Amino acid sequence: MIKNDEPAYYVIPKESFVAERRVFKQGEEYPVYRISGGFCLVAENGEFNFTKKLFSKVLHDWELEVVEDDY
């Protein structure tokens, strides 16, 4: 899976949490990259690769706010 150089967008967790030892802090922006077959979500100390279908479920279940890249 090849990660693009620029994030597709960012996500912001509503609350801090840990998933499979990867840390997400409330209010912080985390980049999401398009990869072959899905998305790569980068956490404080690691990353997750998700299929497109699973990633939409993750956004909902983990209560992640999507922020478009306006920088």
PDB file of C-alpha atoms in Angstrom:
ATOM      1  CA  MET A   1       0.000   0.000   0.000  1.00  0.00           C
ATOM      2  CA  ILE A   2       1.448   3.314  -1.060  1.00  0.00           C
ATOM      3  CA  LYS A   3       0.698   6.415   1.005  1.00  0.00           C
ATOM      4  CA  ASN A   4       0.208   9.739  -0.824  1.00  0.00           C
ATOM      5  CA  ASP A   5       2.386  12.656   0.289  1.00  0.00           C
ATOM      6  CA  GLU A   6      -0.490  14.966   1.203  1.00  0.00           C
ATOM      7  CA  PRO A   7      -3.270  14.008   3.622  1.00  0.00           C
ATOM      8  CA  ALA A   8      -6.722  13.608   2.078  1.00  0.00           C
ATOM      9  CA  TYR A   9      -8.128  15.271   5.201  1.00  0.00           C
ATOM     10  CA  TYR A  10      -7.792  15.294   8.981  1.00  0.00           C
ATOM     11  CA  VAL A  11      -9.899  13.879  11.796  1.00  0.00           C
ATOM     12  CA  ILE A  12     -10.377  15.209  15.323  1.00  0.00           C
ATOM     13  CA  PRO A  13     -11.494  12.905  18.154  1.00  0.00           C
ATOM     14  CA  LYS A  14     -14.231  14.219  20.454  1.00  0.00           C
ATOM     15  CA  GLU A  15     -12.569  12.402  23.380  1.00  0.00           C
ATOM     16  CA  SER A  16      -9.105  10.971  24.039  1.00  0.00           C
ATOM     17  CA  PHE A  17      -8.854   7.204  23.579  1.00  0.00           C
ATOM     18  CA  VAL A  18      -6.480   4.321  22.872  1.00  0.00           C
ATOM     19  CA  ALA A  19      -7.120   1.712  20.173  1.00  0.00           C
ATOM     20  CA  GLU A  20      -4.760  -1.241  19.869  1.00  0.00           C
ATOM     21  CA  ARG A  21      -2.114   0.753  21.790  1.00  0.00           C
ATOM     22  CA  ARG A  22      -2.383   3.709  19.411  1.00  0.00           C
ATOM     23  CA  VAL A  23      -3.164   6.977  21.175  1.00  0.00           C
ATOM     24  CA  PHE A  24      -5.606   9.666  20.019  1.00  0.00           C
ATOM     25  CA  LYS A  25      -5.915  12.897  22.029  1.00  0.00           C
ATOM     26  CA  GLN A  26      -9.091  14.939  22.281  1.00  0.00           C
ATOM     27  CA  GLY A  27      -9.075  17.998  20.026  1.00  0.00           C
ATOM     28  CA  GLU A  28      -5.879  17.066  18.143  1.00  0.00           C
ATOM     29  CA  GLU A  29      -5.848  16.772  14.336  1.00  0.00           C
ATOM     30  CA  TYR A  30      -4.747  13.448  12.859  1.00  0.00           C
ATOM     31  CA  PRO A  31      -3.971  13.081   9.144  1.00  0.00           C
ATOM     32  CA  VAL A  32      -5.749  10.593   6.914  1.00  0.00           C
ATOM     33  CA  TYR A  33      -3.966   9.501   3.736  1.00  0.00           C
ATOM     34  CA  ARG A  34      -5.410   7.748   0.717  1.00  0.00           C
ATOM     35  CA  ILE A  35      -3.727   4.411   0.119  1.00  0.00           C
ATOM     36  CA  SER A  36      -4.328   1.623  -2.342  1.00  0.00           C
ATOM     37  CA  GLY A  37      -7.719   0.175  -1.410  1.00  0.00           C
ATOM     38  CA  GLY A  38      -8.521   2.538   1.441  1.00  0.00           C
ATOM     39  CA  PHE A  39      -7.123   4.961   3.988  1.00  0.00           C
ATOM     40  CA  CYS A  40      -4.239   5.265   6.445  1.00  0.00           C
ATOM     41  CA  LEU A  41      -5.040   7.022   9.741  1.00  0.00           C
ATOM     42  CA  VAL A  42      -1.973   8.258  11.638  1.00  0.00           C
ATOM     43  CA  ALA A  43      -2.179   8.342  15.462  1.00  0.00           C
ATOM     44  CA  GLU A  44       0.258   9.721  18.068  1.00  0.00           C
ATOM     45  CA  ASN A  45       2.341   6.550  18.072  1.00  0.00           C
ATOM     46  CA  GLY A  46       1.420   4.503  15.028  1.00  0.00           C
ATOM     47  CA  GLU A  47      -1.026   4.149  12.190  1.00  0.00           C
ATOM     48  CA  PHE A  48      -3.980   2.093  11.011  1.00  0.00           C
ATOM     49  CA  ASN A  49      -4.781   0.977   7.466  1.00  0.00           C
ATOM     50  CA  PHE A  50      -8.491   0.575   6.709  1.00  0.00           C
ATOM     51  CA  THR A  51     -10.544  -0.379   3.679  1.00  0.00           C
ATOM     52  CA  LYS A  52     -12.940   2.329   2.469  1.00  0.00           C
ATOM     53  CA  LYS A  53     -15.941   0.459   3.858  1.00  0.00           C
ATOM     54  CA  LEU A  54     -14.403  -0.124   7.284  1.00  0.00           C
ATOM     55  CA  PHE A  55     -13.079   3.428   7.546  1.00  0.00           C
ATOM     56  CA  SER A  56     -16.571   4.942   7.318  1.00  0.00           C
ATOM     57  CA  LYS A  57     -17.577   2.701  10.248  1.00  0.00           C
ATOM     58  CA  VAL A  58     -14.461   3.739  12.199  1.00  0.00           C
ATOM     59  CA  LEU A  59     -15.295   7.429  11.713  1.00  0.00           C
ATOM     60  CA  HIS A  60     -18.721   6.825  13.219  1.00  0.00           C
ATOM     61  CA  ASP A  61     -17.766   4.397  16.002  1.00  0.00           C
ATOM     62  CA  TRP A  62     -14.727   6.368  17.175  1.00  0.00           C
ATOM     63  CA  GLU A  63     -16.642   9.672  16.919  1.00  0.00           C
ATOM     64  CA  LEU A  64     -14.076  11.356  14.688  1.00  0.00           C
ATOM     65  CA  GLU A  65     -14.889  14.753  13.198  1.00  0.00           C
ATOM     66  CA  VAL A  66     -13.694  15.118   9.597  1.00  0.00           C
ATOM     67  CA  VAL A  67     -11.863  18.356   8.757  1.00  0.00           C
ATOM     68  CA  GLU A  68     -11.066  19.247   5.162  1.00  0.00           C
ATOM     69  CA  ASP A  69      -7.515  20.407   4.442  1.00  0.00           C
ATOM     70  CA  ASP A  70      -7.800  24.202   4.076  1.00  0.00           C
ATOM     71  CA  TYR A  71      -4.178  25.020   4.835  1.00  0.00           C
TER      72      TYR A  71
END
